[in-house]
Amino acid sequence: MGVYQIGKPIEVPLRDFAPDLPIDTAGIILDAVGAQPTLSGFRPLPNPTNIGDALHAAPLGSYHAYYSDETRRLFAATAGRLWYLNGTSWASAGNFPSSLSYVRFAQFGDDVLCVGAGSGSDKKILRAANKGTAFAVISVSPADPTVIVSMEGQVLAFAGQNWFSSAAGDDGDWVADVATLAATGTLYGAPGPVVAAAAIYDNAVAFKKNSIFLGRQSGPPHSWEWEPISKQVGTWGQGCVIAGPGWVDFLGVDDFYETTGYAPERIPNNLKDWFFRKANPTYLPDTQGWYDASQGTIYWHFVSNDAALPPTCDMFVSYNRRAKRWCVGYLEVSSVPYLGNASVQVPLPTSANATILLDGTYAPNRLFTGGTGAAMSLLTGYYGDPGRMSQLMRVRPKYNTRPTTEILTPFYANILGKPDSTPGVAILGDDGWHYALQTGRYHRVRLATDGDCEVTALAAEFRDAGVQ
């Protein structure tokens, strides 16, 4: 490190959450609370705001409908029941004919449709037609569908490895007919049931756990043609799949992927090994994903091995597509409306378009991700030299927007992998430097902020403390 000279800081830009890298990699984040990744660095994630009563039981699925007259309605499903949010209270939207383990929704024009998985052989597609609040069974729909998705002109449903298409322009007609394009077939190319689907342009992608099929509208006599685009990569469930403008990103069985209708490609990251150690494998199909279009950021909420009440998701990883930057966070989420669509937000020019999340108590909350943030903390990786001791003199965060308050806690260790020590909170001077004065071989800090801000880098000054 040479002779210490005051005013000669080392400035390290903040990278992203990268727990798979060596923990002394410069600039990485090893933990975060209440943070979201941005193009420049990190800013606070706003706190959710309650908008209604809690459901009486765990939600098995939910949906935020957006209609042709620009009204909207929040639906949710519990075991055997459907609900809609009427003001701040939940009102009945009908019953399911069977006990279910999860429910999936789709929208076709002003109709909201849903399907569910569980016991019984009497399940069909249910529909709340023409902006309605009462779901009714479509009697001619396929039996036991578990996945549903809509695209231009038709609705697709999946039961096991079989696919079904509605008549063109009519989501209530499922009787196979060459003239209407209602049809059915089987995805034989890989074993197992279809567990998720998404629309991309006028096409569809259907996911099994070990494969992906691309479907195209082909007209009579078959209506749809399918081809495998992967026989090694699949996904766990519908909540793992997020469709955006021209792409579909998803949590695969071994990594995070993107497809544009061709062979899937891995999304570059330095966290997938950590993720599959941290996530409870039993509940990977319960992952809840969504896309924040206003910030260009994807969120995957998952059940960790530390979750107190699984299958409530207690953690998330987020990915800013513009910045190629990852983050991690902690938030109890029991359901995310609008799963598998381009965005949870409805396109209205007010805060009413905010994302809706159902929390760990099953209550709906609005998360206005374009708004002002609140509290945030970031834990960095280590900086040091394996052969020499050093004294951390002071640290100054670099901000695009400075927070209302900030606290910096330094930590040090002489052997990587062993528990940290800390002298306590650093003293914040009027010059913006946090004065630490700690000696060790490796150093890192936790920065905690309150109020809207954006932090991009950390500058630190060290001086040589000899050999130990």
Short mmCIF file of C-alpha atoms in Angstrom, two decimals:
data_model
loop_
_atom_site.label_atom_id
_atom_site.label_comp_id
_atom_site.label_asym_id
_atom_site.label_seq_id
_atom_site.Cartn_x
_atom_site.Cartn_y
_atom_site.Cartn_z
CA MET A 1 0.00 0.00 0.00
CA GLY A 2 3.01 2.29 0.34
CA VAL A 3 3.30 5.35 2.55
CA TYR A 4 -0.06 6.70 3.72
CA GLN A 5 -0.96 10.07 2.27
CA ILE A 6 -4.11 11.79 3.41
CA GLY A 7 -6.41 12.70 0.57
CA LYS A 8 -5.43 9.69 -1.57
CA PRO A 9 -8.56 7.53 -1.37
CA ILE A 10 -9.27 4.39 -3.30
CA GLU A 11 -12.65 4.72 -5.03
CA VAL A 12 -14.40 1.46 -5.86
CA PRO A 13 -17.61 1.56 -7.95
CA LEU A 14 -20.38 -0.64 -6.57
CA ARG A 15 -21.00 -3.64 -8.82
CA ASP A 16 -23.90 -5.96 -7.95
CA PHE A 17 -24.91 -8.78 -5.63
CA ALA A 18 -22.32 -11.47 -6.39
CA PRO A 19 -22.07 -14.06 -3.59
CA ASP A 20 -20.58 -16.69 -5.93
CA LEU A 21 -17.41 -14.63 -6.41
CA PRO A 22 -14.51 -14.52 -3.90
CA ILE A 23 -15.66 -12.36 -1.03
CA ASP A 24 -12.68 -10.01 -1.45
CA THR A 25 -13.70 -9.10 -5.02
CA ALA A 26 -13.63 -5.31 -5.23
CA GLY A 27 -17.00 -3.58 -5.38
CA ILE A 28 -19.35 -6.53 -4.96
CA ILE A 29 -22.37 -6.55 -2.66
CA LEU A 30 -22.81 -9.52 -0.32
CA ASP A 31 -26.14 -8.53 1.24
CA ALA A 32 -28.77 -5.84 0.90
CA VAL A 33 -31.98 -4.81 2.61
CA GLY A 34 -34.60 -2.62 0.95
CA ALA A 35 -32.45 -1.86 -2.11
CA GLN A 36 -33.11 -1.91 -5.83
CA PRO A 37 -30.45 -1.99 -8.58
CA THR A 38 -30.23 1.03 -10.89
CA LEU A 39 -28.18 2.02 -13.92
CA SER A 40 -25.68 3.84 -11.67
CA GLY A 41 -25.77 1.82 -8.45
CA PHE A 42 -28.48 1.26 -5.85
CA ARG A 43 -31.42 3.20 -4.44
CA PRO A 44 -34.02 2.37 -1.77
CA LEU A 45 -37.02 0.24 -2.65
CA PRO A 46 -40.21 2.02 -1.53
CA ASN A 47 -42.21 0.53 1.31
CA PRO A 48 -45.46 -1.25 0.36
CA THR A 49 -48.67 0.62 1.23
CA ASN A 50 -51.70 -1.35 2.37
CA ILE A 51 -54.78 -1.01 0.14
CA GLY A 52 -57.18 -3.57 1.60
CA ASP A 53 -58.08 -6.24 4.13
CA ALA A 54 -56.24 -9.52 4.41
CA LEU A 55 -57.69 -12.65 2.84
CA HIS A 56 -58.96 -15.19 5.36
CA ALA A 57 -56.64 -17.87 3.96
CA ALA A 58 -53.46 -18.16 1.92
CA PRO A 59 -53.85 -16.92 -1.66
CA LEU A 60 -53.30 -19.62 -4.29
CA GLY A 61 -53.15 -17.04 -7.06
CA SER A 62 -54.16 -13.48 -7.87
CA TYR A 63 -54.70 -11.18 -10.85
CA HIS A 64 -54.91 -7.44 -11.51
CA ALA A 65 -57.34 -7.00 -14.42
CA TYR A 66 -57.17 -3.97 -16.71
CA TYR A 67 -60.25 -3.41 -18.88
CA SER A 68 -61.09 -1.63 -22.11
CA ASP A 69 -62.64 1.32 -20.25
CA GLU A 70 -59.40 1.65 -18.20
CA THR A 71 -60.99 0.41 -15.01
CA ARG A 72 -59.21 -2.31 -13.08
CA ARG A 73 -60.03 -4.98 -10.55
CA LEU A 74 -57.98 -7.17 -8.20
CA PHE A 75 -58.91 -10.87 -8.04
CA ALA A 76 -57.55 -13.57 -5.74
CA ALA A 77 -58.14 -17.26 -5.13
CA THR A 78 -58.06 -19.31 -1.96
CA ALA A 79 -58.74 -23.03 -1.58
CA GLY A 80 -62.05 -23.58 -3.40
CA ARG A 81 -62.99 -19.87 -3.50
CA LEU A 82 -62.55 -16.82 -5.72
CA TRP A 83 -62.59 -13.20 -4.53
CA TYR A 84 -62.41 -9.64 -5.80
CA LEU A 85 -61.40 -6.53 -3.88
CA ASN A 86 -64.48 -4.35 -3.43
CA GLY A 87 -63.13 -1.10 -2.01
CA THR A 88 -60.94 -2.40 0.80
CA SER A 89 -62.94 -5.59 1.48
CA TRP A 90 -62.89 -8.93 -0.30
CA ALA A 91 -66.18 -10.06 -1.86
CA SER A 92 -67.05 -13.48 -3.26
CA ALA A 93 -66.43 -14.05 -6.97
CA GLY A 94 -67.53 -17.70 -7.00
CA ASN A 95 -66.44 -21.18 -6.04
CA PHE A 96 -64.14 -23.74 -7.56
CA PRO A 97 -65.58 -27.23 -8.11
CA SER A 98 -62.53 -28.85 -6.48
CA SER A 99 -59.95 -28.31 -3.80
CA LEU A 100 -56.93 -26.67 -5.39
CA SER A 101 -53.23 -26.26 -4.75
CA TYR A 102 -52.70 -23.24 -7.03
CA VAL A 103 -54.69 -21.05 -9.44
CA ARG A 104 -53.54 -19.36 -12.65
CA PHE A 105 -55.26 -16.43 -14.38
CA ALA A 106 -55.30 -14.96 -17.88
CA GLN A 107 -57.21 -12.18 -19.61
CA PHE A 108 -58.87 -12.22 -23.04
CA GLY A 109 -60.32 -8.82 -23.88
CA ASP A 110 -62.57 -7.92 -20.96
CA ASP A 111 -62.86 -11.56 -19.81
CA VAL A 112 -60.76 -12.92 -16.94
CA LEU A 113 -60.18 -16.69 -17.00
CA CYS A 114 -58.66 -19.01 -14.44
CA VAL A 115 -57.61 -22.62 -14.00
CA GLY A 116 -56.32 -24.56 -11.01
CA ALA A 117 -54.38 -27.64 -9.99
CA GLY A 118 -55.44 -30.03 -7.25
CA SER A 119 -57.61 -33.02 -6.43
CA GLY A 120 -60.76 -33.96 -8.35
CA SER A 121 -61.62 -34.61 -11.97
CA ASP A 122 -64.33 -32.00 -12.47
CA LYS A 123 -62.19 -28.93 -13.02
CA LYS A 124 -62.58 -26.82 -16.15
CA ILE A 125 -61.85 -23.24 -17.15
CA LEU A 126 -63.74 -20.58 -15.21
CA ARG A 127 -64.55 -17.15 -16.63
CA ALA A 128 -65.66 -13.77 -15.31
CA ALA A 129 -67.02 -12.38 -18.58
CA ASN A 130 -67.28 -8.77 -19.74
CA LYS A 131 -65.68 -7.05 -16.73
CA GLY A 132 -67.78 -9.20 -14.41
CA THR A 133 -67.04 -10.24 -10.85
CA ALA A 134 -68.68 -13.71 -10.89
CA PHE A 135 -66.75 -16.66 -12.30
CA ALA A 136 -68.66 -19.44 -14.04
CA VAL A 137 -67.51 -22.74 -15.52
CA ILE A 138 -67.12 -22.90 -19.30
CA SER A 139 -68.81 -26.27 -19.73
CA VAL A 140 -67.21 -27.11 -23.09
CA SER A 141 -63.69 -26.25 -21.92
CA PRO A 142 -61.03 -28.95 -21.42
CA ALA A 143 -60.96 -30.97 -18.20
CA ASP A 144 -58.28 -30.47 -15.53
CA PRO A 145 -56.33 -27.57 -17.09
CA THR A 146 -53.49 -26.26 -14.94
CA VAL A 147 -51.89 -23.58 -17.15
CA ILE A 148 -53.58 -20.88 -19.24
CA VAL A 149 -52.28 -18.05 -21.43
CA SER A 150 -53.84 -15.74 -24.01
CA MET A 151 -52.44 -14.09 -27.10
CA GLU A 152 -53.87 -12.36 -30.17
CA GLY A 153 -57.18 -14.01 -31.07
CA GLN A 154 -56.98 -17.21 -29.01
CA VAL A 155 -56.52 -18.69 -25.55
CA LEU A 156 -54.30 -21.69 -24.85
CA ALA A 157 -54.82 -24.10 -21.94
CA PHE A 158 -52.67 -27.03 -20.89
CA ALA A 159 -53.57 -30.19 -19.02
CA GLY A 160 -50.67 -32.57 -18.39
CA GLN A 161 -48.78 -32.74 -21.68
CA ASN A 162 -51.84 -31.85 -23.77
CA TRP A 163 -52.59 -28.41 -25.22
CA PHE A 164 -55.96 -26.93 -26.14
CA SER A 165 -56.78 -23.80 -28.15
CA SER A 166 -60.04 -21.89 -28.01
CA ALA A 167 -61.93 -20.86 -31.11
CA ALA A 168 -60.51 -17.79 -32.80
CA GLY A 169 -62.02 -14.74 -31.14
CA ASP A 170 -64.13 -16.76 -28.70
CA ASP A 171 -62.74 -17.83 -25.32
CA GLY A 172 -66.00 -19.68 -24.54
CA ASP A 173 -65.76 -22.13 -27.45
CA TRP A 174 -63.37 -25.05 -26.97
CA VAL A 175 -65.06 -27.67 -29.18
CA ALA A 176 -62.45 -28.85 -31.70
CA ASP A 177 -63.40 -27.61 -35.16
CA VAL A 178 -61.25 -26.85 -38.19
CA ALA A 179 -63.53 -23.94 -39.08
CA THR A 180 -63.10 -22.14 -35.73
CA LEU A 181 -59.45 -23.15 -35.10
CA ALA A 182 -60.38 -24.71 -31.75
CA ALA A 183 -58.03 -27.67 -31.53
CA THR A 184 -56.00 -29.93 -29.27
CA GLY A 185 -52.77 -31.91 -29.37
CA THR A 186 -49.97 -33.41 -27.30
CA LEU A 187 -46.41 -32.19 -26.67
CA TYR A 188 -44.65 -35.52 -27.09
CA GLY A 189 -41.13 -34.18 -27.60
CA ALA A 190 -40.16 -34.38 -23.91
CA PRO A 191 -41.68 -36.15 -20.91
CA GLY A 192 -43.67 -34.51 -18.14
CA PRO A 193 -46.53 -32.02 -17.82
CA VAL A 194 -46.58 -28.41 -18.93
CA VAL A 195 -45.99 -26.27 -15.81
CA ALA A 196 -45.94 -22.74 -17.27
CA ALA A 197 -46.60 -20.79 -20.44
CA ALA A 198 -46.18 -17.27 -21.74
CA ALA A 199 -47.03 -15.28 -24.84
CA ILE A 200 -44.30 -13.72 -26.97
CA TYR A 201 -45.62 -11.63 -29.85
CA ASP A 202 -48.37 -13.81 -31.42
CA ASN A 203 -46.55 -16.99 -30.40
CA ALA A 204 -46.45 -18.98 -27.18
CA VAL A 205 -43.77 -20.73 -25.17
CA ALA A 206 -44.80 -23.74 -23.10
CA PHE A 207 -42.50 -24.95 -20.32
CA LYS A 208 -42.03 -28.38 -18.86
CA LYS A 209 -39.48 -28.86 -16.09
CA ASN A 210 -36.95 -30.22 -18.58
CA SER A 211 -37.92 -28.61 -21.90
CA ILE A 212 -39.43 -25.62 -23.72
CA PHE A 213 -41.73 -25.66 -26.75
CA LEU A 214 -42.45 -22.78 -29.11
CA GLY A 215 -45.98 -22.66 -30.50
CA ARG A 216 -47.10 -20.76 -33.60
CA GLN A 217 -50.57 -20.14 -34.91
CA SER A 218 -50.66 -22.11 -38.18
CA GLY A 219 -54.31 -22.00 -39.25
CA PRO A 220 -56.29 -25.06 -40.33
CA PRO A 221 -56.21 -27.97 -39.97
CA HIS A 222 -54.03 -28.06 -36.80
CA SER A 223 -54.42 -24.45 -35.56
CA TRP A 224 -51.09 -24.59 -33.72
CA GLU A 225 -47.68 -26.02 -34.56
CA TRP A 226 -45.12 -26.77 -31.85
CA GLU A 227 -41.38 -27.32 -31.89
CA PRO A 228 -38.93 -27.85 -29.02
CA ILE A 229 -36.40 -25.05 -28.51
CA SER A 230 -34.74 -26.83 -25.58
CA LYS A 231 -34.76 -30.37 -24.28
CA GLN A 232 -32.47 -29.67 -21.33
CA VAL A 233 -33.78 -26.41 -19.86
CA GLY A 234 -37.21 -25.92 -18.30
CA THR A 235 -38.73 -24.18 -15.29
CA TRP A 236 -40.45 -24.94 -11.97
CA GLY A 237 -43.78 -23.16 -12.27
CA GLN A 238 -45.71 -20.23 -13.72
CA GLY A 239 -44.39 -17.71 -11.20
CA CYS A 240 -40.83 -18.39 -12.38
CA VAL A 241 -41.67 -17.09 -15.87
CA ILE A 242 -41.80 -13.37 -16.72
CA ALA A 243 -42.82 -12.14 -20.17
CA GLY A 244 -41.61 -8.73 -21.25
CA PRO A 245 -41.58 -6.74 -24.48
CA GLY A 246 -39.98 -9.16 -26.90
CA TRP A 247 -38.44 -11.54 -24.37
CA VAL A 248 -39.28 -14.12 -21.73
CA ASP A 249 -36.98 -14.41 -18.70
CA PHE A 250 -37.32 -17.32 -16.31
CA LEU A 251 -35.84 -19.18 -13.38
CA GLY A 252 -34.68 -22.49 -14.83
CA VAL A 253 -33.97 -25.69 -12.99
CA ASP A 254 -30.28 -24.79 -12.76
CA ASP A 255 -29.88 -21.08 -13.60
CA PHE A 256 -31.62 -17.90 -14.79
CA TYR A 257 -32.42 -17.76 -18.52
CA GLU A 258 -33.82 -15.62 -21.32
CA THR A 259 -35.52 -16.67 -24.54
CA THR A 260 -36.85 -14.62 -27.44
CA GLY A 261 -38.48 -17.64 -29.04
CA TYR A 262 -35.17 -19.33 -29.80
CA ALA A 263 -32.88 -21.54 -27.72
CA PRO A 264 -32.67 -20.10 -24.16
CA GLU A 265 -29.51 -18.34 -23.05
CA ARG A 266 -28.23 -17.93 -19.50
CA ILE A 267 -28.59 -14.49 -17.96
CA PRO A 268 -25.08 -13.57 -16.77
CA ASN A 269 -24.93 -13.60 -12.99
CA ASN A 270 -22.67 -14.41 -10.04
CA LEU A 271 -25.35 -15.71 -7.69
CA LYS A 272 -26.96 -18.88 -9.08
CA ASP A 273 -24.87 -21.25 -6.92
CA TRP A 274 -25.80 -19.21 -3.84
CA PHE A 275 -29.45 -19.13 -4.94
CA PHE A 276 -29.87 -22.88 -5.19
CA ARG A 277 -28.20 -23.31 -1.79
CA LYS A 278 -30.35 -20.59 -0.23
CA ALA A 279 -33.73 -21.46 -1.77
CA ASN A 280 -35.87 -24.22 -0.26
CA PRO A 281 -36.05 -26.75 -3.12
CA THR A 282 -39.49 -27.99 -2.06
CA TYR A 283 -41.00 -24.59 -2.76
CA LEU A 284 -39.21 -23.55 -5.95
CA PRO A 285 -42.52 -24.03 -7.88
CA ASP A 286 -44.02 -21.36 -5.57
CA THR A 287 -41.60 -18.68 -6.76
CA GLN A 288 -43.41 -15.41 -7.56
CA GLY A 289 -41.98 -13.32 -10.39
CA TRP A 290 -42.84 -9.93 -11.89
CA TYR A 291 -41.40 -7.17 -14.04
CA ASP A 292 -41.20 -3.52 -13.00
CA ALA A 293 -41.43 -1.88 -16.43
CA SER A 294 -40.88 1.63 -15.07
CA GLN A 295 -37.46 0.68 -13.70
CA GLY A 296 -36.60 -2.15 -16.11
CA THR A 297 -36.16 -4.57 -13.22
CA ILE A 298 -37.25 -8.18 -12.75
CA TYR A 299 -38.05 -9.64 -9.32
CA TRP A 300 -38.10 -13.32 -8.34
CA HIS A 301 -39.55 -13.81 -4.82
CA PHE A 302 -38.65 -17.22 -3.37
CA VAL A 303 -38.94 -19.30 -0.21
CA SER A 304 -35.57 -19.50 1.50
CA ASN A 305 -34.35 -22.24 3.81
CA ASP A 306 -34.73 -19.68 6.63
CA ALA A 307 -38.41 -18.94 5.99
CA ALA A 308 -40.47 -19.25 9.15
CA LEU A 309 -43.73 -20.15 7.46
CA PRO A 310 -43.21 -21.71 4.04
CA PRO A 311 -44.42 -21.53 1.38
CA THR A 312 -44.58 -17.74 1.96
CA CYS A 313 -41.77 -16.17 -0.06
CA ASP A 314 -39.43 -14.33 2.29
CA MET A 315 -36.56 -13.29 0.00
CA PHE A 316 -36.08 -12.03 -3.55
CA VAL A 317 -33.40 -11.50 -6.15
CA SER A 318 -33.80 -8.64 -8.60
CA TYR A 319 -32.19 -7.97 -11.96
CA ASN A 320 -32.00 -4.59 -13.69
CA ARG A 321 -31.98 -5.48 -17.38
CA ARG A 322 -30.56 -2.11 -18.46
CA ALA A 323 -27.69 -2.07 -15.98
CA LYS A 324 -27.16 -5.87 -16.00
CA ARG A 325 -27.04 -5.47 -12.22
CA TRP A 326 -28.39 -7.90 -9.59
CA CYS A 327 -29.55 -7.29 -6.04
CA VAL A 328 -31.05 -9.26 -3.15
CA GLY A 329 -33.69 -8.41 -0.58
CA TYR A 330 -36.09 -9.55 2.13
CA LEU A 331 -39.85 -9.13 1.79
CA GLU A 332 -42.69 -11.48 2.72
CA VAL A 333 -44.86 -12.05 -0.34
CA SER A 334 -47.69 -14.60 -0.55
CA SER A 335 -48.88 -13.76 -4.08
CA VAL A 336 -48.08 -11.44 -6.98
CA PRO A 337 -51.02 -10.48 -9.23
CA TYR A 338 -50.61 -10.58 -13.00
CA LEU A 339 -48.10 -13.42 -12.99
CA GLY A 340 -46.42 -14.16 -16.29
CA ASN A 341 -47.40 -10.91 -17.99
CA ALA A 342 -45.29 -8.01 -19.17
CA SER A 343 -45.74 -6.02 -16.00
CA VAL A 344 -47.71 -5.99 -12.78
CA GLN A 345 -48.38 -2.32 -13.39
CA VAL A 346 -51.41 -1.21 -15.37
CA PRO A 347 -50.58 1.56 -17.87
CA LEU A 348 -52.11 4.57 -16.12
CA PRO A 349 -50.26 7.90 -15.70
CA THR A 350 -50.72 7.99 -11.92
CA SER A 351 -49.51 6.12 -8.86
CA ALA A 352 -52.54 3.87 -9.36
CA ASN A 353 -50.45 1.89 -11.83
CA ALA A 354 -48.20 0.68 -9.02
CA THR A 355 -47.33 -2.95 -8.55
CA ILE A 356 -49.60 -4.87 -6.17
CA LEU A 357 -48.14 -7.50 -3.84
CA LEU A 358 -49.98 -9.65 -1.30
CA ASP A 359 -47.83 -9.76 1.82
CA GLY A 360 -47.15 -12.52 4.34
CA THR A 361 -50.44 -11.80 6.13
CA TYR A 362 -52.31 -12.12 2.78
CA ALA A 363 -53.13 -8.40 2.62
CA PRO A 364 -52.81 -6.46 -0.68
CA ASN A 365 -50.22 -3.71 -0.82
CA ARG A 366 -49.29 -1.17 -3.48
CA LEU A 367 -45.58 -0.82 -4.28
CA PHE A 368 -45.05 2.35 -6.30
CA THR A 369 -41.59 1.52 -7.61
CA GLY A 370 -41.19 4.83 -9.38
CA GLY A 371 -41.67 6.73 -6.12
CA THR A 372 -39.40 7.98 -3.37
CA GLY A 373 -37.48 5.34 -1.46
CA ALA A 374 -37.09 4.86 2.27
CA ALA A 375 -34.51 2.85 4.26
CA MET A 376 -31.76 0.79 2.61
CA SER A 377 -28.60 -1.02 3.65
CA LEU A 378 -25.76 -2.52 1.62
CA LEU A 379 -23.00 -4.86 2.84
CA THR A 380 -19.89 -4.78 0.69
CA GLY A 381 -17.26 -7.39 -0.01
CA TYR A 382 -13.79 -7.15 1.56
CA TYR A 383 -10.78 -5.07 0.63
CA GLY A 384 -7.33 -6.06 1.85
CA ASP A 385 -3.97 -7.74 1.34
CA PRO A 386 -3.27 -11.32 2.44
CA GLY A 387 0.33 -10.41 3.33
CA ARG A 388 -0.04 -7.12 5.20
CA MET A 389 -2.12 -5.42 7.85
CA SER A 390 -3.78 -2.11 7.12
CA GLN A 391 -5.63 0.58 9.00
CA LEU A 392 -8.91 1.78 7.53
CA MET A 393 -8.91 5.51 8.16
CA ARG A 394 -12.15 6.74 6.66
CA VAL A 395 -14.85 5.96 4.08
CA ARG A 396 -17.04 8.26 2.02
CA PRO A 397 -19.99 7.02 -0.06
CA LYS A 398 -20.45 8.59 -3.48
CA TYR A 399 -24.04 9.58 -4.19
CA ASN A 400 -26.03 10.85 -7.14
CA THR A 401 -28.68 11.82 -4.57
CA ARG A 402 -27.66 12.14 -0.93
CA PRO A 403 -29.87 10.51 1.75
CA THR A 404 -31.45 12.26 4.71
CA THR A 405 -29.35 10.21 7.13
CA GLU A 406 -26.54 7.69 6.71
CA ILE A 407 -24.74 5.29 9.05
CA LEU A 408 -21.61 3.37 8.12
CA THR A 409 -20.41 0.41 10.17
CA PRO A 410 -16.93 -0.95 9.34
CA PHE A 411 -15.89 -4.58 9.87
CA TYR A 412 -12.53 -6.30 9.71
CA ALA A 413 -11.14 -9.83 9.68
CA ASN A 414 -7.63 -11.24 9.64
CA ILE A 415 -8.70 -14.52 8.03
CA LEU A 416 -11.37 -14.56 5.34
CA GLY A 417 -14.30 -16.79 6.21
CA LYS A 418 -14.04 -16.24 9.95
CA PRO A 419 -16.44 -13.94 11.86
CA ASP A 420 -15.94 -10.19 11.58
CA SER A 421 -14.99 -7.77 14.30
CA THR A 422 -16.05 -4.14 14.42
CA PRO A 423 -15.06 -1.08 16.45
CA GLY A 424 -18.64 0.19 16.13
CA VAL A 425 -20.32 2.81 14.00
CA ALA A 426 -17.92 5.15 12.22
CA ILE A 427 -18.06 8.87 13.08
CA LEU A 428 -19.58 10.99 10.31
CA GLY A 429 -17.77 14.29 9.83
CA ASP A 430 -19.03 17.49 8.27
CA ASP A 431 -16.88 16.70 5.24
CA GLY A 432 -18.97 13.59 4.43
CA TRP A 433 -16.24 11.14 5.53
CA HIS A 434 -17.02 8.36 8.00
CA TYR A 435 -13.98 8.03 10.29
CA ALA A 436 -13.29 4.41 11.31
CA LEU A 437 -9.68 3.84 12.50
CA GLN A 438 -9.70 0.04 12.55
CA THR A 439 -6.77 -2.30 11.89
CA GLY A 440 -6.94 -5.69 10.20
CA ARG A 441 -5.97 -7.63 7.12
CA TYR A 442 -9.37 -7.32 5.39
CA HIS A 443 -12.02 -4.62 5.67
CA ARG A 444 -15.64 -4.18 4.58
CA VAL A 445 -18.54 -1.89 5.51
CA ARG A 446 -22.30 -1.83 5.86
CA LEU A 447 -23.89 1.39 4.65
CA ALA A 448 -27.38 2.14 6.00
CA THR A 449 -29.34 5.08 4.59
CA ASP A 450 -32.72 6.65 5.19
CA GLY A 451 -34.56 8.78 2.65
CA ASP A 452 -34.38 8.93 -1.11
CA CYS A 453 -30.84 8.47 -2.43
CA GLU A 454 -28.71 6.72 -5.01
CA VAL A 455 -25.26 5.43 -4.07
CA THR A 456 -22.77 4.56 -6.82
CA ALA A 457 -19.36 3.99 -5.20
CA LEU A 458 -17.34 3.99 -1.99
CA ALA A 459 -14.07 5.87 -1.48
CA ALA A 460 -11.78 4.58 1.28
CA GLU A 461 -8.42 5.65 2.69
CA PHE A 462 -5.98 3.14 4.20
CA ARG A 463 -2.51 3.22 5.64
CA ASP A 464 -0.02 0.44 6.03
CA ALA A 465 0.01 -1.23 9.48
CA GLY A 466 2.84 -3.68 8.96
CA VAL A 467 3.00 -7.48 8.90
CA GLN A 468 1.44 -9.87 11.38
#
